[in-house]
Structure formats: C-alpha cells, structure tokens
Amino acid sequence: MKQSTKGSIKTFFLRKKVYITLGVLMITIFIGSYLAIDHFFPNEANSASSDLGEKVIITMPNGKKVYTYENLLAEEEGKLFYKGERNTIDLTGGVVIYKDWK
C-alpha cells in the first residue's frame, strides 16, 4: 500500500472515533440535562396532587358558590378562610356542604 492510502485510512478511522465520541458525549449531555431539570424543577401538577381532602361547596350569603377542597379551609377566631397557594379569602358566613363536584 502506498503511504497516502495508509494515511487516508488512518485519518478515516481517527475521524470515525472522534465522531462516535462526540455523539456519545452529546447524548450523555442531553440525558444528564433532562435528569437534572426533572430533579431540580419538578412538575407543579405532581406536587399539587397531594391529598387535599374531600370536595366541598361553600354557599355564601349572597348566593354565590365556592368550590374547593376541605384541607384548603382554615378556621381562625371563629372565621372561615380559604387559604390557597397565593391568596387567602374570607368565607365567613358561608355554609359548607360536603358534596362531590366535577
């Protein structure tokens, strides 16, 4: 074999190794990134699906209805409050009915 043929075969195999190594490295980076994001930034829907208690309907004195879960209600100093993730609503005077709603 000529020297140029040997050189081109070596170059071919060297490039092939580099491409395979880079491919494996890219796949590893993508899988690692996915796992890291999944671990450090969990889906909010999964964490919010914890036991919220029974479904309740609160009928307010003005006739409006509030649909919520039992564990989101709190009674403090004789007043009934809805305590959500971002807000608190005073539901004092409302009648709580334990009824399944959709």
Short mmCIF file of N, CA, C and O in Angstrom, two decimals:
data_model
loop_
_atom_site.label_atom_id
_atom_site.label_comp_id
_atom_site.label_asym_id
_atom_site.label_seq_id
_atom_site.Cartn_x
_atom_site.Cartn_y
_atom_site.Cartn_z
N MET A 1 0.82 -1.17 0.00
CA MET A 1 0.00 0.00 0.00
C MET A 1 0.87 1.23 0.00
O MET A 1 1.94 1.26 0.59
N LYS A 2 0.38 2.24 -0.61
CA LYS A 2 1.11 3.49 -0.66
C LYS A 2 0.94 4.24 0.65
O LYS A 2 0.01 3.99 1.42
N GLN A 3 1.86 5.15 0.89
CA GLN A 3 1.83 5.95 2.11
C GLN A 3 0.57 6.81 2.19
O GLN A 3 -0.02 6.95 3.23
N SER A 4 0.12 7.37 1.08
CA SER A 4 -1.06 8.23 1.08
C SER A 4 -2.33 7.43 1.39
O SER A 4 -3.25 7.93 2.02
N THR A 5 -2.36 6.18 0.95
CA THR A 5 -3.51 5.33 1.24
C THR A 5 -3.57 4.99 2.71
O THR A 5 -4.63 5.02 3.32
N LYS A 6 -2.39 4.67 3.31
CA LYS A 6 -2.35 4.37 4.74
C LYS A 6 -2.75 5.60 5.55
O LYS A 6 -3.48 5.49 6.53
N GLY A 7 -2.29 6.75 5.14
CA GLY A 7 -2.62 7.99 5.83
C GLY A 7 -4.10 8.30 5.77
O GLY A 7 -4.71 8.75 6.74
N SER A 8 -4.70 8.06 4.60
CA SER A 8 -6.13 8.36 4.47
C SER A 8 -6.97 7.37 5.26
O SER A 8 -8.02 7.74 5.80
N ILE A 9 -6.53 6.12 5.37
CA ILE A 9 -7.25 5.13 6.17
C ILE A 9 -7.15 5.48 7.65
O ILE A 9 -8.15 5.45 8.38
N LYS A 10 -5.96 5.89 8.11
CA LYS A 10 -5.79 6.30 9.49
C LYS A 10 -6.64 7.53 9.80
O LYS A 10 -7.27 7.62 10.85
N THR A 11 -6.65 8.47 8.86
CA THR A 11 -7.44 9.67 9.04
C THR A 11 -8.93 9.33 9.12
O THR A 11 -9.66 9.87 9.94
N PHE A 12 -9.35 8.39 8.28
CA PHE A 12 -10.75 7.97 8.26
C PHE A 12 -11.13 7.37 9.62
O PHE A 12 -12.16 7.73 10.20
N PHE A 13 -10.31 6.45 10.14
CA PHE A 13 -10.62 5.82 11.42
C PHE A 13 -10.52 6.82 12.58
O PHE A 13 -11.30 6.75 13.53
N LEU A 14 -9.59 7.76 12.49
CA LEU A 14 -9.48 8.78 13.52
C LEU A 14 -10.72 9.67 13.53
O LEU A 14 -11.28 9.97 14.59
N ARG A 15 -11.19 10.07 12.36
CA ARG A 15 -12.40 10.88 12.27
C ARG A 15 -13.62 10.10 12.78
O ARG A 15 -14.49 10.65 13.45
N LYS A 16 -13.66 8.81 12.44
CA LYS A 16 -14.76 7.97 12.88
C LYS A 16 -14.80 7.90 14.41
O LYS A 16 -15.86 8.03 15.02
N LYS A 17 -13.64 7.74 15.05
CA LYS A 17 -13.57 7.70 16.51
C LYS A 17 -14.01 9.02 17.11
O LYS A 17 -14.74 9.06 18.10
N VAL A 18 -13.58 10.11 16.51
CA VAL A 18 -13.94 11.43 17.01
C VAL A 18 -15.45 11.64 16.90
O VAL A 18 -16.09 12.12 17.84
N TYR A 19 -16.05 11.28 15.78
CA TYR A 19 -17.49 11.44 15.59
C TYR A 19 -18.28 10.57 16.57
O TYR A 19 -19.29 11.01 17.12
N ILE A 20 -17.85 9.35 16.78
CA ILE A 20 -18.54 8.46 17.72
C ILE A 20 -18.42 9.02 19.14
O ILE A 20 -19.40 9.06 19.88
N THR A 21 -17.22 9.47 19.51
CA THR A 21 -17.01 10.03 20.84
C THR A 21 -17.87 11.28 21.04
O THR A 21 -18.49 11.45 22.09
N LEU A 22 -17.90 12.15 20.06
CA LEU A 22 -18.73 13.34 20.16
C LEU A 22 -20.22 13.01 20.24
O LEU A 22 -20.97 13.64 20.98
N GLY A 23 -20.64 12.01 19.50
CA GLY A 23 -22.04 11.58 19.54
C GLY A 23 -22.42 11.06 20.92
O GLY A 23 -23.48 11.42 21.46
N VAL A 24 -21.57 10.20 21.48
CA VAL A 24 -21.83 9.67 22.82
C VAL A 24 -21.83 10.80 23.85
O VAL A 24 -22.67 10.84 24.75
N LEU A 25 -20.90 11.73 23.71
CA LEU A 25 -20.83 12.87 24.63
C LEU A 25 -22.10 13.72 24.54
O LEU A 25 -22.65 14.13 25.56
N MET A 26 -22.58 13.99 23.35
CA MET A 26 -23.80 14.79 23.17
C MET A 26 -25.01 14.08 23.79
O MET A 26 -25.82 14.71 24.47
N ILE A 27 -25.13 12.78 23.55
CA ILE A 27 -26.25 12.03 24.12
C ILE A 27 -26.18 12.04 25.64
O ILE A 27 -27.19 12.24 26.32
N THR A 28 -24.99 11.89 26.20
CA THR A 28 -24.82 11.93 27.64
C THR A 28 -25.20 13.30 28.21
O THR A 28 -25.85 13.39 29.26
N ILE A 29 -24.81 14.34 27.53
CA ILE A 29 -25.16 15.70 27.99
C ILE A 29 -26.67 15.91 27.96
O ILE A 29 -27.25 16.45 28.89
N PHE A 30 -27.34 15.47 26.88
CA PHE A 30 -28.79 15.63 26.79
C PHE A 30 -29.52 14.85 27.88
O PHE A 30 -30.42 15.36 28.53
N ILE A 31 -29.11 13.60 28.10
CA ILE A 31 -29.76 12.79 29.13
C ILE A 31 -29.49 13.37 30.52
O ILE A 31 -30.39 13.46 31.35
N GLY A 32 -28.26 13.79 30.77
CA GLY A 32 -27.93 14.40 32.06
C GLY A 32 -28.71 15.69 32.30
O GLY A 32 -29.18 15.94 33.41
N SER A 33 -28.85 16.50 31.26
CA SER A 33 -29.62 17.75 31.39
C SER A 33 -31.08 17.46 31.69
O SER A 33 -31.68 18.10 32.55
N TYR A 34 -31.65 16.48 31.01
CA TYR A 34 -33.05 16.12 31.25
C TYR A 34 -33.24 15.65 32.70
O TYR A 34 -34.18 16.07 33.38
N LEU A 35 -32.36 14.78 33.17
CA LEU A 35 -32.48 14.28 34.54
C LEU A 35 -32.29 15.39 35.57
O LEU A 35 -32.98 15.44 36.59
N ALA A 36 -31.35 16.29 35.33
CA ALA A 36 -31.12 17.40 36.26
C ALA A 36 -32.33 18.33 36.31
O ALA A 36 -32.76 18.75 37.39
N ILE A 37 -32.89 18.66 35.16
CA ILE A 37 -34.07 19.53 35.12
C ILE A 37 -35.25 18.86 35.80
O ILE A 37 -35.99 19.49 36.56
N ASP A 38 -35.44 17.57 35.55
CA ASP A 38 -36.54 16.84 36.15
C ASP A 38 -36.40 16.76 37.67
O ASP A 38 -37.38 16.80 38.40
N HIS A 39 -35.17 16.68 38.15
CA HIS A 39 -34.93 16.58 39.59
C HIS A 39 -35.07 17.93 40.28
O HIS A 39 -35.71 18.03 41.33
N PHE A 40 -34.48 18.97 39.74
CA PHE A 40 -34.46 20.27 40.40
C PHE A 40 -35.69 21.13 40.13
O PHE A 40 -35.98 22.06 40.87
N PHE A 41 -36.41 20.86 39.05
CA PHE A 41 -37.61 21.61 38.72
C PHE A 41 -38.77 20.64 38.51
O PHE A 41 -39.19 20.39 37.39
N PRO A 42 -39.32 20.08 39.59
CA PRO A 42 -40.39 19.10 39.44
C PRO A 42 -41.65 19.75 38.88
O PRO A 42 -41.88 20.95 39.04
N ASN A 43 -42.43 18.95 38.25
CA ASN A 43 -43.67 19.41 37.67
C ASN A 43 -44.62 19.82 38.79
O ASN A 43 -44.86 19.08 39.72
N GLU A 44 -45.18 21.03 38.72
CA GLU A 44 -46.05 21.54 39.78
C GLU A 44 -47.31 20.69 39.91
O GLU A 44 -47.85 20.57 40.99
N ALA A 45 -47.78 20.13 38.83
CA ALA A 45 -49.00 19.33 38.91
C ALA A 45 -48.80 18.11 39.78
O ALA A 45 -49.71 17.68 40.47
N ASN A 46 -47.63 17.52 39.75
CA ASN A 46 -47.37 16.35 40.57
C ASN A 46 -47.34 16.70 42.04
O ASN A 46 -47.83 15.96 42.87
N SER A 47 -46.73 17.80 42.41
CA SER A 47 -46.65 18.18 43.81
C SER A 47 -47.98 18.68 44.33
O SER A 47 -48.27 18.57 45.51
N ALA A 48 -48.82 19.23 43.48
CA ALA A 48 -50.11 19.75 43.91
C ALA A 48 -51.16 18.66 44.06
O ALA A 48 -52.23 18.91 44.60
N SER A 49 -50.89 17.47 43.57
CA SER A 49 -51.88 16.40 43.62
C SER A 49 -51.84 15.65 44.94
O SER A 49 -52.36 14.56 45.03
N SER A 50 -51.25 16.22 45.99
CA SER A 50 -51.26 15.58 47.29
C SER A 50 -52.68 15.56 47.83
O SER A 50 -53.59 16.15 47.28
N ASP A 51 -52.88 14.91 48.94
CA ASP A 51 -54.21 14.74 49.50
C ASP A 51 -54.78 16.09 49.93
O ASP A 51 -54.31 16.69 50.89
N LEU A 52 -55.78 16.57 49.22
CA LEU A 52 -56.42 17.85 49.53
C LEU A 52 -57.69 17.67 50.33
O LEU A 52 -58.34 18.64 50.70
N GLY A 53 -58.05 16.44 50.62
CA GLY A 53 -59.26 16.18 51.38
C GLY A 53 -60.48 16.05 50.50
O GLY A 53 -60.39 15.96 49.28
N GLU A 54 -61.64 16.06 51.15
CA GLU A 54 -62.89 15.92 50.43
C GLU A 54 -63.24 17.20 49.68
O GLU A 54 -62.84 18.29 50.07
N LYS A 55 -64.04 17.04 48.64
CA LYS A 55 -64.52 18.20 47.89
C LYS A 55 -65.67 18.82 48.64
O LYS A 55 -66.54 18.13 49.19
N VAL A 56 -65.67 20.15 48.73
CA VAL A 56 -66.74 20.86 49.43
C VAL A 56 -67.24 22.01 48.58
O VAL A 56 -66.54 22.53 47.72
N ILE A 57 -68.49 22.39 48.83
CA ILE A 57 -69.09 23.55 48.20
C ILE A 57 -69.48 24.51 49.32
O ILE A 57 -70.13 24.10 50.29
N ILE A 58 -69.08 25.75 49.22
CA ILE A 58 -69.42 26.75 50.23
C ILE A 58 -70.40 27.72 49.59
O ILE A 58 -70.09 28.39 48.61
N THR A 59 -71.60 27.77 50.16
CA THR A 59 -72.63 28.68 49.66
C THR A 59 -72.57 29.95 50.49
O THR A 59 -72.78 29.93 51.70
N MET A 60 -72.27 31.05 49.84
CA MET A 60 -72.13 32.34 50.51
C MET A 60 -73.51 32.97 50.74
O MET A 60 -74.47 32.61 50.07
N PRO A 61 -73.61 33.93 51.67
CA PRO A 61 -74.90 34.58 51.93
C PRO A 61 -75.50 35.28 50.71
O PRO A 61 -76.73 35.38 50.60
N ASN A 62 -74.69 35.74 49.77
CA ASN A 62 -75.21 36.41 48.58
C ASN A 62 -75.62 35.42 47.48
O ASN A 62 -76.02 35.82 46.40
N GLY A 63 -75.50 34.11 47.75
CA GLY A 63 -75.95 33.09 46.80
C GLY A 63 -74.84 32.51 45.93
O GLY A 63 -75.06 31.52 45.24
N LYS A 64 -73.67 33.11 45.94
CA LYS A 64 -72.56 32.58 45.14
C LYS A 64 -72.00 31.33 45.81
O LYS A 64 -72.08 31.16 47.02
N LYS A 65 -71.41 30.46 44.99
CA LYS A 65 -70.85 29.21 45.49
C LYS A 65 -69.35 29.17 45.23
O LYS A 65 -68.88 29.64 44.20
N VAL A 66 -68.64 28.61 46.19
CA VAL A 66 -67.19 28.43 46.08
C VAL A 66 -66.92 26.94 46.12
O VAL A 66 -67.34 26.25 47.06
N TYR A 67 -66.22 26.43 45.11
CA TYR A 67 -65.87 25.02 45.03
C TYR A 67 -64.41 24.86 45.42
O TYR A 67 -63.54 25.46 44.80
N THR A 68 -64.15 24.06 46.44
CA THR A 68 -62.77 23.89 46.91
C THR A 68 -62.63 22.54 47.62
O THR A 68 -63.54 21.72 47.59
N TYR A 69 -61.49 22.36 48.25
CA TYR A 69 -61.21 21.14 48.99
C TYR A 69 -61.16 21.43 50.49
O TYR A 69 -60.81 22.53 50.91
N GLU A 70 -61.48 20.42 51.28
CA GLU A 70 -61.58 20.58 52.72
C GLU A 70 -60.27 21.05 53.36
O GLU A 70 -60.28 21.90 54.25
N ASN A 71 -59.14 20.53 52.93
CA ASN A 71 -57.86 20.87 53.55
C ASN A 71 -57.37 22.28 53.21
O ASN A 71 -56.39 22.74 53.79
N LEU A 72 -58.02 22.97 52.30
CA LEU A 72 -57.65 24.34 51.98
C LEU A 72 -58.43 25.35 52.81
O LEU A 72 -58.23 26.55 52.70
N LEU A 73 -59.33 24.85 53.67
CA LEU A 73 -60.11 25.72 54.54
C LEU A 73 -59.48 25.76 55.92
O LEU A 73 -58.98 24.76 56.42
N ALA A 74 -59.50 26.94 56.53
CA ALA A 74 -58.96 27.09 57.87
C ALA A 74 -59.93 27.95 58.67
O ALA A 74 -60.51 28.91 58.17
N GLU A 75 -60.11 27.58 59.94
CA GLU A 75 -60.98 28.36 60.81
C GLU A 75 -60.12 28.99 61.89
O GLU A 75 -59.42 28.31 62.63
N GLU A 76 -60.12 30.32 61.91
CA GLU A 76 -59.33 31.07 62.88
C GLU A 76 -60.22 32.12 63.54
O GLU A 76 -60.85 32.92 62.86
N GLU A 77 -60.25 32.10 64.86
CA GLU A 77 -61.02 33.07 65.64
C GLU A 77 -62.48 33.15 65.21
O GLU A 77 -63.06 34.23 65.08
N GLY A 78 -63.07 32.00 64.93
CA GLY A 78 -64.47 31.95 64.54
C GLY A 78 -64.76 32.34 63.10
O GLY A 78 -65.90 32.42 62.70
N LYS A 79 -63.74 32.61 62.31
CA LYS A 79 -63.92 32.98 60.90
C LYS A 79 -63.41 31.84 60.02
O LYS A 79 -62.46 31.14 60.35
N LEU A 80 -64.06 31.69 58.88
CA LEU A 80 -63.69 30.66 57.92
C LEU A 80 -62.90 31.29 56.78
O LEU A 80 -63.34 32.27 56.18
N PHE A 81 -61.71 30.73 56.51
CA PHE A 81 -60.84 31.25 55.46
C PHE A 81 -60.49 30.16 54.46
O PHE A 81 -60.32 29.00 54.84
N TYR A 82 -60.39 30.56 53.19
CA TYR A 82 -59.79 29.72 52.17
C TYR A 82 -58.33 30.13 52.10
O TYR A 82 -58.03 31.30 51.89
N LYS A 83 -57.43 29.19 52.30
CA LYS A 83 -56.00 29.50 52.22
C LYS A 83 -55.40 28.73 51.06
O LYS A 83 -55.07 27.55 51.19
N GLY A 84 -55.27 29.40 49.94
CA GLY A 84 -54.69 28.80 48.76
C GLY A 84 -53.19 29.03 48.72
O GLY A 84 -52.58 29.53 49.67
N GLU A 85 -52.61 28.67 47.61
CA GLU A 85 -51.17 28.80 47.45
C GLU A 85 -50.75 30.27 47.38
O GLU A 85 -49.70 30.64 47.88
N ARG A 86 -51.58 31.11 46.78
CA ARG A 86 -51.20 32.50 46.57
C ARG A 86 -52.10 33.52 47.25
O ARG A 86 -51.80 34.70 47.25
N ASN A 87 -53.25 33.08 47.77
CA ASN A 87 -54.15 34.07 48.35
C ASN A 87 -54.95 33.47 49.50
O ASN A 87 -55.00 32.27 49.69
N THR A 88 -55.57 34.34 50.25
CA THR A 88 -56.45 33.96 51.35
C THR A 88 -57.77 34.72 51.16
O THR A 88 -57.78 35.92 50.94
N ILE A 89 -58.88 33.98 51.26
CA ILE A 89 -60.19 34.58 51.05
C ILE A 89 -61.04 34.33 52.29
O ILE A 89 -61.10 33.22 52.81
N ASP A 90 -61.70 35.38 52.75
CA ASP A 90 -62.58 35.27 53.91
C ASP A 90 -63.92 34.71 53.45
O ASP A 90 -64.62 35.31 52.63
N LEU A 91 -64.30 33.55 53.97
CA LEU A 91 -65.55 32.90 53.61
C LEU A 91 -66.52 32.87 54.79
O LEU A 91 -67.43 32.04 54.84
N THR A 92 -66.33 33.77 55.73
CA THR A 92 -67.18 33.80 56.92
C THR A 92 -68.63 34.03 56.52
O THR A 92 -68.94 34.88 55.69
N GLY A 93 -69.51 33.25 57.12
CA GLY A 93 -70.94 33.35 56.81
C GLY A 93 -71.38 32.35 55.77
O GLY A 93 -72.57 32.17 55.54
N GLY A 94 -70.44 31.67 55.14
CA GLY A 94 -70.79 30.67 54.14
C GLY A 94 -71.14 29.35 54.79
O GLY A 94 -70.68 29.02 55.87
N VAL A 95 -71.96 28.57 54.10
CA VAL A 95 -72.38 27.26 54.58
C VAL A 95 -71.58 26.21 53.82
O VAL A 95 -71.61 26.17 52.58
N VAL A 96 -70.86 25.36 54.56
CA VAL A 96 -70.02 24.33 53.94
C VAL A 96 -70.86 23.08 53.74
O VAL A 96 -71.47 22.55 54.67
N ILE A 97 -70.88 22.60 52.50
CA ILE A 97 -71.59 21.37 52.15
C ILE A 97 -70.58 20.40 51.58
O ILE A 97 -69.87 20.72 50.62
N TYR A 98 -70.50 19.21 52.16
CA TYR A 98 -69.60 18.17 51.66
C TYR A 98 -70.30 17.45 50.53
O TYR A 98 -71.19 16.63 50.73
N LYS A 99 -69.92 17.81 49.31
CA LYS A 99 -70.57 17.24 48.12
C LYS A 99 -69.53 17.14 47.02
O LYS A 99 -68.72 18.04 46.82
N ASP A 100 -69.56 16.03 46.30
CA ASP A 100 -68.60 15.81 45.21
C ASP A 100 -69.02 16.66 44.00
O ASP A 100 -70.17 16.62 43.57
N TRP A 101 -68.11 17.45 43.48
CA TRP A 101 -68.35 18.28 42.31
C TRP A 101 -67.35 17.93 41.24
O TRP A 101 -66.31 17.37 41.50
N LYS A 102 -67.70 18.27 40.02
CA LYS A 102 -66.79 17.95 38.90
C LYS A 102 -66.28 19.21 38.27
O LYS A 102 -66.81 20.23 38.25
#
